[in-house]
Amino acid sequence: GVSIMRMEEGLDTGPYTHVRTIAVGDHTVETLTATLAELGAEALLDTLSYMEAGTVEWVAQDDAAATYAAKVTDEDVRLSPDIGVRQADRRIRASSPSARAKLVLCGRRVDVLKAHIDGYRVSAGHVDIVAGKLLIGFSDGTLALDRVRAEGKAPVDGHAFACGARPGSDERWEPTA
């Protein structure tokens, strides 16, 4: 979520007003950032209107309840066949240019830019192509790779990558080192 706050010397300290929240849902970093920017702009306009009318209400923060949100790191978005498919999906949606979900597929380091959970079952660590979808298996489910970027290459859809890489019938994928 977002809130409008009065700045103080400390990091994210000071009273706040006009809080806006949304569910993360199926958002990616990019879509969540854009949505929060819109919510923040709306909250700022509301705050300015209330300030002009002299009716804005500021709420003091409880410093004892403060938490720190660290930056997302490569380890936070690391893909491995032994994790659950929902966790893998969240890691891909949380990845960004500074910390991208990656794997080794067909001998190539690949950034996973977009994927979705698929009902077809592929064994953990294995790769399959079904109905034009590039599928990879996790401990409890399967992801379809919608958009990927092989190292040094332009982004392509998963099917185009599979056509170029031509995974074998017993192809496996693995985490990056």
Tab-separated table of N, CA and C in Angstrom:
chain	number	residue	atom	x	y	z
A	1	GLY	N	0.822	-1.183	0.000
A	1	GLY	CA	0.000	0.000	0.000
A	1	GLY	C	0.866	1.246	0.000
A	2	VAL	N	0.201	2.375	0.036
A	2	VAL	CA	0.863	3.672	0.076
A	2	VAL	C	0.186	4.535	1.128
A	3	SER	N	0.927	5.497	1.631
A	3	SER	CA	0.350	6.496	2.530
A	3	SER	C	1.101	7.797	2.324
A	4	ILE	N	0.431	8.873	2.631
A	4	ILE	CA	1.063	10.180	2.575
A	4	ILE	C	1.544	10.482	3.981
A	5	MET	N	2.795	10.881	4.108
A	5	MET	CA	3.338	11.134	5.437
A	5	MET	C	4.129	12.432	5.475
A	6	ARG	N	4.175	13.004	6.669
A	6	ARG	CA	5.016	14.181	6.896
A	6	ARG	C	6.420	13.688	7.166
A	7	MET	N	7.369	14.251	6.463
A	7	MET	CA	8.756	13.792	6.601
A	7	MET	C	9.377	14.287	7.893
A	8	GLU	N	10.165	13.402	8.478
A	8	GLU	CA	10.994	13.728	9.628
A	8	GLU	C	12.412	13.286	9.294
A	9	GLU	N	13.324	13.462	10.220
A	9	GLU	CA	14.720	13.120	9.970
A	9	GLU	C	14.948	11.639	9.705
A	10	GLY	N	14.229	10.766	10.398
A	10	GLY	CA	14.437	9.321	10.245
A	10	GLY	C	13.874	8.792	8.944
A	11	LEU	N	14.239	7.566	8.622
A	11	LEU	CA	13.746	6.903	7.429
A	11	LEU	C	12.316	6.435	7.667
A	12	ASP	N	11.397	6.903	6.835
A	12	ASP	CA	9.974	6.540	6.936
A	12	ASP	C	9.387	6.779	8.321
A	13	THR	N	9.774	7.872	8.951
A	13	THR	CA	9.189	8.244	10.231
A	13	THR	C	8.312	9.469	10.019
A	14	GLY	N	7.476	9.755	10.975
A	14	GLY	CA	6.589	10.906	10.881
A	14	GLY	C	5.137	10.465	10.763
A	15	PRO	N	4.223	11.364	11.091
A	15	PRO	CA	2.798	11.025	11.026
A	15	PRO	C	2.344	10.819	9.581
A	16	TYR	N	1.290	10.029	9.419
A	16	TYR	CA	0.784	9.719	8.082
A	16	TYR	C	-0.712	10.014	7.991
A	17	THR	N	-1.197	10.048	6.767
A	17	THR	CA	-2.614	10.230	6.486
A	17	THR	C	-2.929	9.570	5.146
A	18	HIS	N	-4.162	9.363	4.860
A	18	HIS	CA	-4.644	8.838	3.585
A	18	HIS	C	-3.884	7.587	3.110
A	19	VAL	N	-4.173	6.487	3.753
A	19	VAL	CA	-3.578	5.198	3.411
A	19	VAL	C	-4.430	4.527	2.332
A	20	ARG	N	-3.756	3.951	1.358
A	20	ARG	CA	-4.427	3.185	0.301
A	20	ARG	C	-3.739	1.816	0.216
A	21	THR	N	-4.532	0.746	0.182
A	21	THR	CA	-3.962	-0.600	0.090
A	21	THR	C	-4.654	-1.388	-1.024
A	22	ILE	N	-3.940	-2.374	-1.547
A	22	ILE	CA	-4.498	-3.310	-2.519
A	22	ILE	C	-3.935	-4.685	-2.223
A	23	ALA	N	-4.603	-5.700	-2.715
A	23	ALA	CA	-4.092	-7.065	-2.594
A	23	ALA	C	-3.012	-7.277	-3.650
A	24	VAL	N	-1.951	-7.984	-3.299
A	24	VAL	CA	-0.898	-8.268	-4.260
A	24	VAL	C	-1.452	-9.144	-5.382
A	25	GLY	N	-2.253	-10.142	-5.036
A	25	GLY	CA	-2.891	-10.980	-6.048
A	25	GLY	C	-1.896	-11.521	-7.059
A	26	ASP	N	-2.220	-11.366	-8.328
A	26	ASP	CA	-1.365	-11.870	-9.409
A	26	ASP	C	-0.481	-10.788	-10.004
A	27	HIS	N	-0.346	-9.668	-9.305
A	27	HIS	CA	0.499	-8.588	-9.812
A	27	HIS	C	1.949	-9.035	-9.956
A	28	THR	N	2.648	-8.402	-10.883
A	28	THR	CA	4.094	-8.514	-10.985
A	28	THR	C	4.673	-7.252	-10.360
A	29	VAL	N	5.990	-7.191	-10.226
A	29	VAL	CA	6.621	-5.980	-9.701
A	29	VAL	C	6.203	-4.766	-10.528
A	30	GLU	N	6.206	-4.916	-11.839
A	30	GLU	CA	5.890	-3.792	-12.722
A	30	GLU	C	4.447	-3.343	-12.567
A	31	THR	N	3.485	-4.279	-12.577
A	31	THR	CA	2.075	-3.874	-12.483
A	31	THR	C	1.735	-3.358	-11.089
A	32	LEU	N	2.347	-3.954	-10.058
A	32	LEU	CA	2.101	-3.479	-8.699
A	32	LEU	C	2.654	-2.072	-8.504
A	33	THR	N	3.843	-1.813	-9.020
A	33	THR	CA	4.441	-0.482	-8.921
A	33	THR	C	3.566	0.561	-9.609
A	34	ALA	N	3.079	0.249	-10.792
A	34	ALA	CA	2.225	1.188	-11.531
A	34	ALA	C	0.918	1.449	-10.800
A	35	THR	N	0.311	0.412	-10.262
A	35	THR	CA	-0.951	0.563	-9.527
A	35	THR	C	-0.741	1.378	-8.263
A	36	LEU	N	0.344	1.109	-7.536
A	36	LEU	CA	0.620	1.874	-6.318
A	36	LEU	C	0.934	3.333	-6.638
A	37	ALA	N	1.570	3.599	-7.758
A	37	ALA	CA	1.839	4.990	-8.158
A	37	ALA	C	0.525	5.741	-8.373
A	38	GLU	N	-0.435	5.088	-9.020
A	38	GLU	CA	-1.744	5.714	-9.227
A	38	GLU	C	-2.447	5.950	-7.896
A	39	LEU	N	-2.419	4.958	-7.015
A	39	LEU	CA	-3.047	5.115	-5.694
A	39	LEU	C	-2.378	6.229	-4.901
A	40	GLY	N	-1.052	6.311	-4.991
A	40	GLY	CA	-0.317	7.357	-4.282
A	40	GLY	C	-0.688	8.747	-4.793
A	41	ALA	N	-0.836	8.879	-6.099
A	41	ALA	CA	-1.227	10.169	-6.677
A	41	ALA	C	-2.618	10.573	-6.201
A	42	GLU	N	-3.547	9.620	-6.185
A	42	GLU	CA	-4.899	9.902	-5.696
A	42	GLU	C	-4.871	10.309	-4.224
A	43	ALA	N	-4.091	9.587	-3.415
A	43	ALA	CA	-3.994	9.903	-1.982
A	43	ALA	C	-3.391	11.285	-1.774
A	44	LEU	N	-2.398	11.647	-2.580
A	44	LEU	CA	-1.785	12.967	-2.467
A	44	LEU	C	-2.787	14.063	-2.807
A	45	LEU	N	-3.556	13.876	-3.859
A	45	LEU	CA	-4.577	14.870	-4.219
A	45	LEU	C	-5.610	15.021	-3.108
A	46	ASP	N	-6.050	13.903	-2.519
A	46	ASP	CA	-6.986	13.963	-1.389
A	46	ASP	C	-6.368	14.733	-0.221
A	47	THR	N	-5.102	14.410	0.093
A	47	THR	CA	-4.423	15.080	1.205
A	47	THR	C	-4.327	16.582	0.972
A	48	LEU	N	-3.936	16.986	-0.228
A	48	LEU	CA	-3.829	18.419	-0.543
A	48	LEU	C	-5.169	19.119	-0.407
A	49	SER	N	-6.228	18.448	-0.830
A	49	SER	CA	-7.572	19.014	-0.702
A	49	SER	C	-7.944	19.197	0.770
A	50	TYR	N	-7.677	18.178	1.585
A	50	TYR	CA	-7.977	18.270	3.023
A	50	TYR	C	-7.085	19.300	3.717
A	51	MET	N	-5.832	19.405	3.276
A	51	MET	CA	-4.939	20.409	3.864
A	51	MET	C	-5.451	21.811	3.552
A	52	GLU	N	-5.883	22.017	2.327
A	52	GLU	CA	-6.407	23.325	1.928
A	52	GLU	C	-7.649	23.681	2.741
A	53	ALA	N	-8.475	22.685	3.035
A	53	ALA	CA	-9.686	22.910	3.828
A	53	ALA	C	-9.396	22.944	5.327
A	54	GLY	N	-8.169	22.595	5.704
A	54	GLY	CA	-7.803	22.581	7.129
A	54	GLY	C	-8.380	21.413	7.890
A	55	THR	N	-8.711	20.318	7.199
A	55	THR	CA	-9.351	19.175	7.860
A	55	THR	C	-8.530	17.882	7.807
A	56	VAL	N	-7.268	17.974	7.358
A	56	VAL	CA	-6.452	16.764	7.285
A	56	VAL	C	-6.169	16.254	8.696
A	57	GLU	N	-6.210	14.924	8.864
A	57	GLU	CA	-5.919	14.305	10.160
A	57	GLU	C	-4.653	13.469	10.029
A	58	TRP	N	-3.662	13.775	10.852
A	58	TRP	CA	-2.388	13.059	10.845
A	58	TRP	C	-2.385	12.039	11.969
A	59	VAL	N	-1.841	10.863	11.708
A	59	VAL	CA	-1.780	9.783	12.687
A	59	VAL	C	-0.310	9.513	12.999
A	60	ALA	N	0.034	9.538	14.288
A	60	ALA	CA	1.416	9.254	14.689
A	60	ALA	C	1.709	7.771	14.493
A	61	GLN	N	2.916	7.468	14.012
A	61	GLN	CA	3.319	6.074	13.841
A	61	GLN	C	3.809	5.502	15.160
A	62	ASP	N	3.595	4.208	15.331
A	62	ASP	CA	4.112	3.492	16.491
A	62	ASP	C	5.498	2.958	16.119
A	63	ASP	N	6.549	3.634	16.569
A	63	ASP	CA	7.914	3.226	16.213
A	63	ASP	C	8.237	1.799	16.642
A	64	ALA	N	7.586	1.311	17.719
A	64	ALA	CA	7.846	-0.047	18.202
A	64	ALA	C	7.320	-1.100	17.222
A	65	ALA	N	6.355	-0.736	16.384
A	65	ALA	CA	5.780	-1.693	15.429
A	65	ALA	C	6.426	-1.588	14.050
A	66	ALA	N	7.422	-0.727	13.915
A	66	ALA	CA	8.059	-0.523	12.612
A	66	ALA	C	8.845	-1.750	12.175
A	67	THR	N	8.807	-2.036	10.887
A	67	THR	CA	9.591	-3.125	10.310
A	67	THR	C	10.357	-2.581	9.107
A	68	TYR	N	11.381	-3.292	8.701
A	68	TYR	CA	12.194	-2.890	7.568
A	68	TYR	C	11.968	-3.880	6.430
A	69	ALA	N	11.679	-3.385	5.263
A	69	ALA	CA	11.507	-4.237	4.083
A	69	ALA	C	12.790	-4.176	3.265
A	70	ALA	N	13.535	-5.255	3.291
A	70	ALA	CA	14.790	-5.308	2.544
A	70	ALA	C	14.521	-5.402	1.049
A	71	LYS	N	15.514	-5.029	0.249
A	71	LYS	CA	15.396	-5.162	-1.197
A	71	LYS	C	15.342	-6.636	-1.572
A	72	VAL	N	14.650	-6.932	-2.651
A	72	VAL	CA	14.584	-8.293	-3.169
A	72	VAL	C	15.939	-8.627	-3.795
A	73	THR	N	16.492	-9.765	-3.405
A	73	THR	CA	17.813	-10.180	-3.893
A	73	THR	C	17.683	-11.360	-4.857
A	74	ASP	N	18.784	-11.701	-5.513
A	74	ASP	CA	18.803	-12.872	-6.395
A	74	ASP	C	18.397	-14.137	-5.642
A	75	GLU	N	18.809	-14.259	-4.395
A	75	GLU	CA	18.455	-15.445	-3.604
A	75	GLU	C	16.948	-15.497	-3.330
A	76	ASP	N	16.306	-14.344	-3.162
A	76	ASP	CA	14.866	-14.295	-2.912
A	76	ASP	C	14.059	-14.803	-4.103
A	77	VAL	N	14.600	-14.672	-5.308
A	77	VAL	CA	13.866	-15.069	-6.521
A	77	VAL	C	14.489	-16.305	-7.187
A	78	ARG	N	15.326	-17.010	-6.455
A	78	ARG	CA	16.020	-18.187	-6.993
A	78	ARG	C	15.014	-19.310	-7.261
A	79	LEU	N	15.093	-19.885	-8.437
A	79	LEU	CA	14.231	-21.001	-8.815
A	79	LEU	C	14.983	-22.313	-8.639
A	80	SER	N	14.284	-23.309	-8.117
A	80	SER	CA	14.859	-24.630	-7.897
A	80	SER	C	13.735	-25.652	-8.040
A	81	PRO	N	13.998	-26.813	-8.625
A	81	PRO	CA	12.940	-27.808	-8.813
A	81	PRO	C	12.311	-28.299	-7.514
A	82	ASP	N	13.014	-28.151	-6.393
A	82	ASP	CA	12.491	-28.693	-5.138
A	82	ASP	C	11.529	-27.752	-4.415
A	83	ILE	N	11.305	-26.542	-4.925
A	83	ILE	CA	10.333	-25.644	-4.287
A	83	ILE	C	8.952	-25.895	-4.890
A	84	GLY	N	7.926	-25.399	-4.228
A	84	GLY	CA	6.561	-25.544	-4.715
A	84	GLY	C	6.289	-24.608	-5.889
A	85	VAL	N	5.323	-24.982	-6.705
A	85	VAL	CA	5.013	-24.213	-7.905
A	85	VAL	C	4.452	-22.828	-7.558
A	86	ARG	N	3.680	-22.702	-6.489
A	86	ARG	CA	3.153	-21.381	-6.103
A	86	ARG	C	4.286	-20.466	-5.635
A	87	GLN	N	5.235	-21.033	-4.906
A	87	GLN	CA	6.388	-20.253	-4.477
A	87	GLN	C	7.203	-19.802	-5.690
A	88	ALA	N	7.371	-20.693	-6.655
A	88	ALA	CA	8.096	-20.335	-7.880
A	88	ALA	C	7.370	-19.224	-8.634
A	89	ASP	N	6.051	-19.329	-8.740
A	89	ASP	CA	5.255	-18.298	-9.407
A	89	ASP	C	5.426	-16.943	-8.711
A	90	ARG	N	5.369	-16.932	-7.384
A	90	ARG	CA	5.554	-15.671	-6.638
A	90	ARG	C	6.960	-15.113	-6.842
A	91	ARG	N	7.951	-15.977	-6.886
A	91	ARG	CA	9.327	-15.511	-7.089
A	91	ARG	C	9.487	-14.857	-8.462
A	92	ILE	N	8.874	-15.426	-9.462
A	92	ILE	CA	8.949	-14.838	-10.804
A	92	ILE	C	8.243	-13.488	-10.827
A	93	ARG	N	7.058	-13.402	-10.213
A	93	ARG	CA	6.335	-12.130	-10.191
A	93	ARG	C	7.064	-11.074	-9.362
A	94	ALA	N	7.865	-11.494	-8.379
A	94	ALA	CA	8.619	-10.549	-7.545
A	94	ALA	C	9.933	-10.129	-8.172
A	95	SER	N	10.346	-10.813	-9.227
A	95	SER	CA	11.645	-10.489	-9.819
A	95	SER	C	11.576	-9.202	-10.625
A	96	SER	N	12.742	-8.587	-10.780
A	96	SER	CA	12.854	-7.307	-11.486
A	96	SER	C	14.204	-7.286	-12.198
A	97	PRO	N	14.482	-6.268	-12.991
A	97	PRO	CA	15.788	-6.225	-13.660
A	97	PRO	C	16.977	-6.307	-12.701
A	98	SER	N	16.816	-5.851	-11.462
A	98	SER	CA	17.938	-5.905	-10.517
A	98	SER	C	18.061	-7.259	-9.813
A	99	ALA	N	17.014	-8.052	-9.809
A	99	ALA	CA	17.031	-9.398	-9.225
A	99	ALA	C	16.037	-10.241	-10.016
A	100	ARG	N	16.539	-10.938	-11.021
A	100	ARG	CA	15.676	-11.658	-11.964
A	100	ARG	C	15.642	-13.147	-11.645
A	101	ALA	N	14.454	-13.764	-11.726
A	101	ALA	CA	14.321	-15.212	-11.585
A	101	ALA	C	15.020	-15.863	-12.780
A	102	LYS	N	15.909	-16.818	-12.484
A	102	LYS	CA	16.732	-17.440	-13.532
A	102	LYS	C	16.764	-18.949	-13.351
A	103	LEU	N	17.146	-19.616	-14.446
A	103	LEU	CA	17.376	-21.050	-14.401
A	103	LEU	C	18.297	-21.425	-15.557
A	104	VAL	N	18.758	-22.658	-15.544
A	104	VAL	CA	19.546	-23.177	-16.649
A	104	VAL	C	18.649	-24.169	-17.385
A	105	LEU	N	18.442	-23.886	-18.670
A	105	LEU	CA	17.522	-24.672	-19.486
A	105	LEU	C	18.184	-24.948	-20.836
A	106	CYS	N	18.272	-26.201	-21.196
A	106	CYS	CA	18.918	-26.602	-22.460
A	106	CYS	C	20.339	-26.059	-22.537
A	107	GLY	N	21.035	-26.065	-21.396
A	107	GLY	CA	22.415	-25.619	-21.347
A	107	GLY	C	22.611	-24.117	-21.378
A	108	ARG	N	21.535	-23.362	-21.305
A	108	ARG	CA	21.620	-21.898	-21.360
A	108	ARG	C	21.082	-21.269	-20.081
A	109	ARG	N	21.733	-20.179	-19.652
A	109	ARG	CA	21.196	-19.387	-18.532
A	109	ARG	C	20.025	-18.574	-19.080
A	110	VAL	N	18.882	-18.686	-18.413
A	110	VAL	CA	17.658	-18.077	-18.916
A	110	VAL	C	16.979	-17.272	-17.807
A	111	ASP	N	16.615	-16.024	-18.129
A	111	ASP	CA	15.774	-15.215	-17.235
A	111	ASP	C	14.329	-15.573	-17.518
A	112	VAL	N	13.559	-15.819	-16.466
A	112	VAL	CA	12.126	-16.081	-16.629
A	112	VAL	C	11.405	-14.760	-16.388
A	113	LEU	N	10.820	-14.215	-17.439
A	113	LEU	CA	10.179	-12.911	-17.371
A	113	LEU	C	8.694	-13.009	-17.041
A	114	LYS	N	8.054	-14.082	-17.500
A	114	LYS	CA	6.629	-14.264	-17.242
A	114	LYS	C	6.306	-15.744	-17.326
A	115	ALA	N	5.478	-16.217	-16.408
A	115	ALA	CA	5.074	-17.621	-16.384
A	115	ALA	C	3.711	-17.722	-15.717
A	116	HIS	N	3.102	-18.881	-15.838
A	116	HIS	CA	1.854	-19.124	-15.108
A	116	HIS	C	1.779	-20.600	-14.715
A	117	ILE	N	1.017	-20.866	-13.666
A	117	ILE	CA	0.833	-22.238	-13.199
A	117	ILE	C	-0.035	-22.974	-14.212
A	118	ASP	N	0.394	-24.179	-14.567
A	118	ASP	CA	-0.309	-24.973	-15.567
A	118	ASP	C	-0.762	-26.283	-14.932
A	119	GLY	N	-1.902	-26.782	-15.345
A	119	GLY	CA	-2.458	-28.006	-14.781
A	119	GLY	C	-1.799	-29.284	-15.264
A	120	TYR	N	-1.042	-29.227	-16.353
A	120	TYR	CA	-0.352	-30.408	-16.852
A	120	TYR	C	0.757	-30.781	-15.868
A	121	ARG	N	0.999	-32.051	-15.652
A	121	ARG	CA	1.987	-32.470	-14.660
A	121	ARG	C	3.306	-32.848	-15.315
A	122	VAL	N	4.361	-32.102	-14.948
A	122	VAL	CA	5.723	-32.398	-15.358
A	122	VAL	C	6.513	-32.683	-14.081
A	123	SER	N	7.294	-33.733	-14.067
A	123	SER	CA	8.082	-34.100	-12.878
A	123	SER	C	9.053	-32.985	-12.512
A	124	ALA	N	9.328	-32.880	-11.222
A	124	ALA	CA	10.246	-31.847	-10.728
A	124	ALA	C	11.580	-31.931	-11.449
A	125	GLY	N	12.027	-30.786	-11.954
A	125	GLY	CA	13.308	-30.715	-12.636
A	125	GLY	C	13.268	-31.089	-14.104
A	126	HIS	N	12.131	-31.507	-14.587
A	126	HIS	CA	12.012	-31.910	-15.991
A	126	HIS	C	11.370	-30.814	-16.830
A	127	VAL	N	11.530	-30.957	-18.149
A	127	VAL	CA	11.001	-30.010	-19.127
A	127	VAL	C	10.125	-30.777	-20.093
A	128	ASP	N	9.016	-30.153	-20.525
A	128	ASP	CA	8.173	-30.782	-21.535
A	128	ASP	C	7.571	-29.691	-22.404
A	129	ILE	N	7.187	-30.053	-23.600
A	129	ILE	CA	6.463	-29.137	-24.486
A	129	ILE	C	5.129	-29.798	-24.790
A	130	VAL	N	4.051	-29.133	-24.406
A	130	VAL	CA	2.715	-29.671	-24.602
A	130	VAL	C	1.837	-28.568	-25.186
A	131	ALA	N	1.207	-28.858	-26.303
A	131	ALA	CA	0.305	-27.911	-26.966
A	131	ALA	C	0.976	-26.548	-27.152
A	132	GLY	N	2.243	-26.573	-27.541
A	132	GLY	CA	2.970	-25.331	-27.800
A	132	GLY	C	3.447	-24.595	-26.569
A	133	LYS	N	3.268	-25.184	-25.379
A	133	LYS	CA	3.701	-24.542	-24.136
A	133	LYS	C	4.995	-25.181	-23.643
A	134	LEU	N	5.939	-24.334	-23.214
A	134	LEU	CA	7.185	-24.797	-22.607
A	134	LEU	C	6.917	-24.942	-21.119
A	135	LEU	N	6.959	-26.164	-20.608
A	135	LEU	CA	6.589	-26.468	-19.228
A	135	LEU	C	7.796	-26.948	-18.434
A	136	ILE	N	7.883	-26.509	-17.169
A	136	ILE	CA	8.938	-26.989	-16.272
A	136	ILE	C	8.300	-27.461	-14.970
A	137	GLY	N	8.844	-28.541	-14.417
A	137	GLY	CA	8.270	-29.152	-13.234
A	137	GLY	C	8.917	-28.698	-11.934
A	138	PHE	N	8.069	-28.562	-10.915
A	138	PHE	CA	8.488	-28.257	-9.537
A	138	PHE	C	8.003	-29.383	-8.632
A	139	SER	N	8.266	-29.278	-7.351
A	139	SER	CA	7.965	-30.373	-6.429
A	139	SER	C	6.483	-30.746	-6.406
A	140	ASP	N	5.606	-29.794	-6.662
A	140	ASP	CA	4.175	-30.078	-6.547
A	140	ASP	C	3.348	-29.525	-7.709
A	141	GLY	N	3.985	-29.203	-8.806
A	141	GLY	CA	3.220	-28.667	-9.923
A	141	GLY	C	4.113	-28.203	-11.057
A	142	THR	N	3.481	-27.541	-12.015
A	142	THR	CA	4.140	-27.188	-13.261
A	142	THR	C	3.906	-25.724	-13.616
A	143	LEU	N	4.946	-25.086	-14.130
A	143	LEU	CA	4.831	-23.740	-14.667
A	143	LEU	C	4.982	-23.775	-16.173
A	144	ALA	N	4.173	-22.971	-16.853
A	144	ALA	CA	4.356	-22.727	-18.278
A	144	ALA	C	5.162	-21.441	-18.389
A	145	LEU	N	6.265	-21.487	-19.118
A	145	LEU	CA	7.110	-20.308	-19.296
A	145	LEU	C	6.565	-19.501	-20.474
A	146	ASP	N	5.975	-18.354	-20.170
A	146	ASP	CA	5.347	-17.519	-21.196
A	146	ASP	C	6.344	-16.621	-21.918
A	147	ARG	N	7.313	-16.088	-21.161
A	147	ARG	CA	8.292	-15.165	-21.748
A	147	ARG	C	9.629	-15.389	-21.049
A	148	VAL	N	10.687	-15.569	-21.837
A	148	VAL	CA	12.019	-15.825	-21.299
A	148	VAL	C	13.045	-15.017	-22.087
A	149	ARG	N	14.246	-14.921	-21.509
A	149	ARG	CA	15.356	-14.275	-22.209
A	149	ARG	C	16.617	-15.084	-21.923
A	150	ALA	N	17.132	-15.727	-22.963
A	150	ALA	CA	18.401	-16.433	-22.826
A	150	ALA	C	19.503	-15.389	-22.713
A	151	GLU	N	20.545	-15.720	-21.970
A	151	GLU	CA	21.655	-14.791	-21.741
A	151	GLU	C	22.184	-14.243	-23.074
A	152	GLY	N	22.240	-12.916	-23.163
A	152	GLY	CA	22.756	-12.260	-24.353
A	152	GLY	C	21.771	-12.177	-25.510
A	153	LYS	N	20.544	-12.605	-25.299
A	153	LYS	CA	19.536	-12.622	-26.368
A	153	LYS	C	18.362	-11.705	-26.008
A	154	ALA	N	17.511	-11.473	-26.987
A	154	ALA	CA	16.292	-10.688	-26.778
A	154	ALA	C	15.216	-11.572	-26.144
A	155	PRO	N	14.262	-10.981	-25.419
A	155	PRO	CA	13.155	-11.770	-24.860
A	155	PRO	C	12.326	-12.419	-25.973
A	156	VAL	N	11.875	-13.649	-25.714
A	156	VAL	CA	10.998	-14.371	-26.633
A	156	VAL	C	9.937	-15.110	-25.824
A	157	ASP	N	8.866	-15.537	-26.503
A	157	ASP	CA	7.899	-16.346	-25.773
A	157	ASP	C	8.475	-17.751	-25.579
A	158	GLY	N	7.911	-18.469	-24.622
A	158	GLY	CA	8.440	-19.789	-24.271
A	158	GLY	C	8.454	-20.758	-25.430
A	159	HIS	N	7.411	-20.715	-26.256
A	159	HIS	CA	7.340	-21.624	-27.396
A	159	HIS	C	8.476	-21.336	-28.385
A	160	ALA	N	8.739	-20.063	-28.663
A	160	ALA	CA	9.831	-19.701	-29.584
A	160	ALA	C	11.173	-20.165	-29.031
A	161	PHE	N	11.373	-20.021	-27.717
A	161	PHE	CA	12.618	-20.505	-27.110
A	161	PHE	C	12.743	-22.014	-27.322
A	162	ALA	N	11.661	-22.735	-27.063
A	162	ALA	CA	11.685	-24.194	-27.196
A	162	ALA	C	11.970	-24.608	-28.632
A	163	CYS	N	11.412	-23.884	-29.607
A	163	CYS	CA	11.665	-24.210	-31.018
A	163	CYS	C	13.144	-24.053	-31.347
A	164	GLY	N	13.786	-23.010	-30.795
A	164	GLY	CA	15.200	-22.786	-31.052
A	164	GLY	C	16.104	-23.710	-30.260
A	165	ALA	N	15.748	-23.980	-29.001
A	165	ALA	CA	16.597	-24.794	-28.129
A	165	ALA	C	16.380	-26.287	-28.345
A	166	ARG	N	15.214	-26.680	-28.786
A	166	ARG	CA	14.849	-28.077	-29.054
A	166	ARG	C	15.183	-29.019	-27.900
A	167	PRO	N	14.493	-28.833	-26.773
A	167	PRO	CA	14.769	-29.732	-25.641
A	167	PRO	C	14.458	-31.181	-25.996
A	168	GLY	N	15.300	-32.083	-25.487
A	168	GLY	CA	15.117	-33.513	-25.739
A	168	GLY	C	13.984	-34.083	-24.911
A	169	SER	N	13.665	-35.340	-25.146
A	169	SER	CA	12.538	-35.977	-24.452
A	169	SER	C	12.803	-36.179	-22.967
A	170	ASP	N	14.059	-36.189	-22.553
A	170	ASP	CA	14.384	-36.351	-21.126
A	170	ASP	C	15.132	-35.100	-20.620
A	171	GLU	N	14.784	-33.961	-21.191
A	171	GLU	CA	15.458	-32.691	-20.815
A	171	GLU	C	15.142	-32.323	-19.370
A	172	ARG	N	16.161	-31.786	-18.699
A	172	ARG	CA	15.998	-31.319	-17.319
A	172	ARG	C	16.399	-29.861	-17.248
A	173	TRP	N	15.901	-29.181	-16.239
A	173	TRP	CA	16.322	-27.813	-15.956
A	173	TRP	C	16.905	-27.789	-14.550
A	174	GLU	N	17.716	-26.777	-14.272
A	174	GLU	CA	18.354	-26.689	-12.958
A	174	GLU	C	18.490	-25.236	-12.534
A	175	PRO	N	18.729	-25.010	-11.254
A	175	PRO	CA	18.957	-23.640	-10.780
A	175	PRO	C	20.276	-23.100	-11.319
A	176	THR	N	20.387	-21.798	-11.363
A	176	THR	CA	21.682	-21.191	-11.724
A	176	THR	C	22.618	-21.302	-10.532
A	177	ALA	N	23.898	-21.318	-10.806
A	177	ALA	CA	24.894	-21.444	-9.736
A	177	ALA	C	24.995	-20.186	-8.916
